Amino acid sequence: MKKLLTAALVATLGGPVSAAPLCDDLGFAGLLAKCNRGETIQLTLASGQPLGEDVVLQSGAYYKLEITADGSAELAIEGPSFFRAIWMNEIVINKIEIRPMAVDSIEFDKAGVAELSFIAIKPGSHEIRIPGSTGETQKVTISIQ
């Protein structure tokens, strides 16, 4: 039965479905290899300013998300859908490395930088937004292909 379902899926989709990393020779580091790293995603937390630009990520690739708060207000970002669609490697704040199991939101009480490194896993469209905000510039859509 399992083989029949797999054959039906392959026939429907035209071939096996897989998420390819950005490089062919991952080497000893696996998916964390330098050749598998995408561009760093930049978000800025500043009162009344746009959060950032929408981005498209490749499933299976390694990325960094850099969040910079200017301290103009106590602000946070939330994105439970996004945070559940990735494998979080670490969060670095003031040179302190945190290896979380899950994240729902990150709040800045004053100016600072948080850097998240992760592997994009689950395809789909996900939002990261400033909680309680309704403006289009107060959210970023991250699409994982």
mmCIF file with all atom_site columns, C-alpha atoms in Angstrom, residues 54-143:
data_model
loop_
_atom_site.group_PDB
_atom_site.id
_atom_site.type_symbol
_atom_site.label_atom_id
_atom_site.label_alt_id
_atom_site.label_comp_id
_atom_site.label_asym_id
_atom_site.label_entity_id
_atom_site.label_seq_id
_atom_site.pdbx_PDB_ins_code
_atom_site.Cartn_x
_atom_site.Cartn_y
_atom_site.Cartn_z
_atom_site.occupancy
_atom_site.B_iso_or_equiv
_atom_site.pdbx_formal_charge
_atom_site.auth_seq_id
_atom_site.auth_comp_id
_atom_site.auth_asym_id
_atom_site.auth_atom_id
_atom_site.pdbx_PDB_model_num
ATOM 1  C CA . ASP A 1 54  ? 9.549  40.537 2.243  1.00 0.00 ? 54  ASP A CA 1
ATOM 2  C CA . VAL A 1 55  ? 11.949 37.675 1.493  1.00 0.00 ? 55  VAL A CA 1
ATOM 3  C CA . VAL A 1 56  ? 11.914 34.280 -0.216 1.00 0.00 ? 56  VAL A CA 1
ATOM 4  C CA . LEU A 1 57  ? 13.986 31.448 1.271  1.00 0.00 ? 57  LEU A CA 1
ATOM 5  C CA . GLN A 1 58  ? 15.011 28.031 -0.030 1.00 0.00 ? 58  GLN A CA 1
ATOM 6  C CA . SER A 1 59  ? 13.953 25.065 2.088  1.00 0.00 ? 59  SER A CA 1
ATOM 7  C CA . GLY A 1 60  ? 17.036 23.207 3.296  1.00 0.00 ? 60  GLY A CA 1
ATOM 8  C CA . ALA A 1 61  ? 19.275 26.294 3.242  1.00 0.00 ? 61  ALA A CA 1
ATOM 9  C CA . TYR A 1 62  ? 20.957 27.992 6.216  1.00 0.00 ? 62  TYR A CA 1
ATOM 10 C CA . TYR A 1 63  ? 20.161 31.661 6.973  1.00 0.00 ? 63  TYR A CA 1
ATOM 11 C CA . LYS A 1 64  ? 20.790 34.394 9.517  1.00 0.00 ? 64  LYS A CA 1
ATOM 12 C CA . LEU A 1 65  ? 18.120 36.839 10.653 1.00 0.00 ? 65  LEU A CA 1
ATOM 13 C CA . GLU A 1 66  ? 19.540 40.007 12.179 1.00 0.00 ? 66  GLU A CA 1
ATOM 14 C CA . ILE A 1 67  ? 17.091 42.083 14.221 1.00 0.00 ? 67  ILE A CA 1
ATOM 15 C CA . THR A 1 68  ? 18.282 45.560 15.200 1.00 0.00 ? 68  THR A CA 1
ATOM 16 C CA . ALA A 1 69  ? 16.320 47.701 17.672 1.00 0.00 ? 69  ALA A CA 1
ATOM 17 C CA . ASP A 1 70  ? 17.161 51.403 17.839 1.00 0.00 ? 70  ASP A CA 1
ATOM 18 C CA . GLY A 1 71  ? 15.734 51.859 21.347 1.00 0.00 ? 71  GLY A CA 1
ATOM 19 C CA . SER A 1 72  ? 13.142 54.458 20.289 1.00 0.00 ? 72  SER A CA 1
ATOM 20 C CA . ALA A 1 73  ? 10.392 52.328 21.863 1.00 0.00 ? 73  ALA A CA 1
ATOM 21 C CA . GLU A 1 74  ? 9.898  49.027 23.644 1.00 0.00 ? 74  GLU A CA 1
ATOM 22 C CA . LEU A 1 75  ? 9.131  46.792 20.651 1.00 0.00 ? 75  LEU A CA 1
ATOM 23 C CA . ALA A 1 76  ? 8.849  43.103 19.879 1.00 0.00 ? 76  ALA A CA 1
ATOM 24 C CA . ILE A 1 77  ? 8.432  40.814 16.908 1.00 0.00 ? 77  ILE A CA 1
ATOM 25 C CA . GLU A 1 78  ? 6.275  37.721 16.776 1.00 0.00 ? 78  GLU A CA 1
ATOM 26 C CA . GLY A 1 79  ? 5.934  35.028 14.168 1.00 0.00 ? 79  GLY A CA 1
ATOM 27 C CA . PRO A 1 80  ? 4.865  31.679 15.597 1.00 0.00 ? 80  PRO A CA 1
ATOM 28 C CA . SER A 1 81  ? 4.105  30.260 12.147 1.00 0.00 ? 81  SER A CA 1
ATOM 29 C CA . PHE A 1 82  ? 7.586  31.192 10.895 1.00 0.00 ? 82  PHE A CA 1
ATOM 30 C CA . PHE A 1 83  ? 9.376  29.991 14.019 1.00 0.00 ? 83  PHE A CA 1
ATOM 31 C CA . ARG A 1 84  ? 7.662  26.605 13.697 1.00 0.00 ? 84  ARG A CA 1
ATOM 32 C CA . ALA A 1 85  ? 8.654  26.312 10.012 1.00 0.00 ? 85  ALA A CA 1
ATOM 33 C CA . ILE A 1 86  ? 12.403 26.464 10.723 1.00 0.00 ? 86  ILE A CA 1
ATOM 34 C CA . TRP A 1 87  ? 15.033 24.567 12.673 1.00 0.00 ? 87  TRP A CA 1
ATOM 35 C CA . MET A 1 88  ? 16.652 27.117 14.996 1.00 0.00 ? 88  MET A CA 1
ATOM 36 C CA . ASN A 1 89  ? 20.404 26.688 15.369 1.00 0.00 ? 89  ASN A CA 1
ATOM 37 C CA . GLU A 1 90  ? 21.019 29.541 17.802 1.00 0.00 ? 90  GLU A CA 1
ATOM 38 C CA . ILE A 1 91  ? 20.127 33.055 18.920 1.00 0.00 ? 91  ILE A CA 1
ATOM 39 C CA . VAL A 1 92  ? 23.059 35.350 19.725 1.00 0.00 ? 92  VAL A CA 1
ATOM 40 C CA . ILE A 1 93  ? 22.495 38.376 21.987 1.00 0.00 ? 93  ILE A CA 1
ATOM 41 C CA . ASN A 1 94  ? 25.507 40.342 23.288 1.00 0.00 ? 94  ASN A CA 1
ATOM 42 C CA . LYS A 1 95  ? 27.841 37.484 22.316 1.00 0.00 ? 95  LYS A CA 1
ATOM 43 C CA . ILE A 1 96  ? 25.736 35.045 24.367 1.00 0.00 ? 96  ILE A CA 1
ATOM 44 C CA . GLU A 1 97  ? 24.643 32.011 22.340 1.00 0.00 ? 97  GLU A CA 1
ATOM 45 C CA . ILE A 1 98  ? 21.227 30.547 23.116 1.00 0.00 ? 98  ILE A CA 1
ATOM 46 C CA . ARG A 1 99  ? 20.134 27.226 21.620 1.00 0.00 ? 99  ARG A CA 1
ATOM 47 C CA . PRO A 1 100 ? 16.335 27.251 21.984 1.00 0.00 ? 100 PRO A CA 1
ATOM 48 C CA . MET A 1 101 ? 13.857 24.468 21.347 1.00 0.00 ? 101 MET A CA 1
ATOM 49 C CA . ALA A 1 102 ? 11.185 26.978 20.290 1.00 0.00 ? 102 ALA A CA 1
ATOM 50 C CA . VAL A 1 103 ? 10.598 30.719 20.017 1.00 0.00 ? 103 VAL A CA 1
ATOM 51 C CA . ASP A 1 104 ? 7.311  32.594 19.786 1.00 0.00 ? 104 ASP A CA 1
ATOM 52 C CA . SER A 1 105 ? 8.479  36.197 20.032 1.00 0.00 ? 105 SER A CA 1
ATOM 53 C CA . ILE A 1 106 ? 11.463 38.399 20.868 1.00 0.00 ? 106 ILE A CA 1
ATOM 54 C CA . GLU A 1 107 ? 11.106 41.716 22.716 1.00 0.00 ? 107 GLU A CA 1
ATOM 55 C CA . PHE A 1 108 ? 13.617 44.563 22.942 1.00 0.00 ? 108 PHE A CA 1
ATOM 56 C CA . ASP A 1 109 ? 13.350 46.898 25.956 1.00 0.00 ? 109 ASP A CA 1
ATOM 57 C CA . LYS A 1 110 ? 16.225 49.053 24.694 1.00 0.00 ? 110 LYS A CA 1
ATOM 58 C CA . ALA A 1 111 ? 18.599 49.305 21.718 1.00 0.00 ? 111 ALA A CA 1
ATOM 59 C CA . GLY A 1 112 ? 20.338 46.092 20.741 1.00 0.00 ? 112 GLY A CA 1
ATOM 60 C CA . VAL A 1 113 ? 20.898 43.383 18.157 1.00 0.00 ? 113 VAL A CA 1
ATOM 61 C CA . ALA A 1 114 ? 19.749 39.758 18.120 1.00 0.00 ? 114 ALA A CA 1
ATOM 62 C CA . GLU A 1 115 ? 21.038 37.374 15.483 1.00 0.00 ? 115 GLU A CA 1
ATOM 63 C CA . LEU A 1 116 ? 19.146 34.161 14.777 1.00 0.00 ? 116 LEU A CA 1
ATOM 64 C CA . SER A 1 117 ? 20.670 31.399 12.661 1.00 0.00 ? 117 SER A CA 1
ATOM 65 C CA . PHE A 1 118 ? 18.382 28.730 11.271 1.00 0.00 ? 118 PHE A CA 1
ATOM 66 C CA . ILE A 1 119 ? 17.611 26.278 8.494  1.00 0.00 ? 119 ILE A CA 1
ATOM 67 C CA . ALA A 1 120 ? 14.399 26.910 6.553  1.00 0.00 ? 120 ALA A CA 1
ATOM 68 C CA . ILE A 1 121 ? 12.339 23.707 6.613  1.00 0.00 ? 121 ILE A CA 1
ATOM 69 C CA . LYS A 1 122 ? 8.598  23.916 5.988  1.00 0.00 ? 122 LYS A CA 1
ATOM 70 C CA . PRO A 1 123 ? 7.456  25.520 2.709  1.00 0.00 ? 123 PRO A CA 1
ATOM 71 C CA . GLY A 1 124 ? 4.787  28.177 2.936  1.00 0.00 ? 124 GLY A CA 1
ATOM 72 C CA . SER A 1 125 ? 4.222  31.856 3.559  1.00 0.00 ? 125 SER A CA 1
ATOM 73 C CA . HIS A 1 126 ? 4.830  33.140 7.093  1.00 0.00 ? 126 HIS A CA 1
ATOM 74 C CA . GLU A 1 127 ? 4.563  36.566 8.732  1.00 0.00 ? 127 GLU A CA 1
ATOM 75 C CA . ILE A 1 128 ? 6.816  38.224 11.265 1.00 0.00 ? 128 ILE A CA 1
ATOM 76 C CA . ARG A 1 129 ? 5.159  41.297 12.721 1.00 0.00 ? 129 ARG A CA 1
ATOM 77 C CA . ILE A 1 130 ? 5.211  43.808 15.527 1.00 0.00 ? 130 ILE A CA 1
ATOM 78 C CA . PRO A 1 131 ? 2.488  42.585 17.942 1.00 0.00 ? 131 PRO A CA 1
ATOM 79 C CA . GLY A 1 132 ? -0.661 44.708 17.990 1.00 0.00 ? 132 GLY A CA 1
ATOM 80 C CA . SER A 1 133 ? 0.280  46.612 14.838 1.00 0.00 ? 133 SER A CA 1
ATOM 81 C CA . THR A 1 134 ? -1.968 46.757 11.775 1.00 0.00 ? 134 THR A CA 1
ATOM 82 C CA . GLY A 1 135 ? 0.164  48.658 9.261  1.00 0.00 ? 135 GLY A CA 1
ATOM 83 C CA . GLU A 1 136 ? 1.541  46.881 6.204  1.00 0.00 ? 136 GLU A CA 1
ATOM 84 C CA . THR A 1 137 ? 5.055  48.204 6.944  1.00 0.00 ? 137 THR A CA 1
ATOM 85 C CA . GLN A 1 138 ? 4.948  46.671 10.428 1.00 0.00 ? 138 GLN A CA 1
ATOM 86 C CA . LYS A 1 139 ? 5.170  43.119 9.099  1.00 0.00 ? 139 LYS A CA 1
ATOM 87 C CA . VAL A 1 140 ? 7.410  41.079 6.835  1.00 0.00 ? 140 VAL A CA 1
ATOM 88 C CA . THR A 1 141 ? 6.327  38.054 4.842  1.00 0.00 ? 141 THR A CA 1
ATOM 89 C CA . ILE A 1 142 ? 8.860  35.248 4.655  1.00 0.00 ? 142 ILE A CA 1
ATOM 90 C CA . SER A 1 143 ? 8.116  32.648 1.996  1.00 0.00 ? 143 SER A CA 1
#
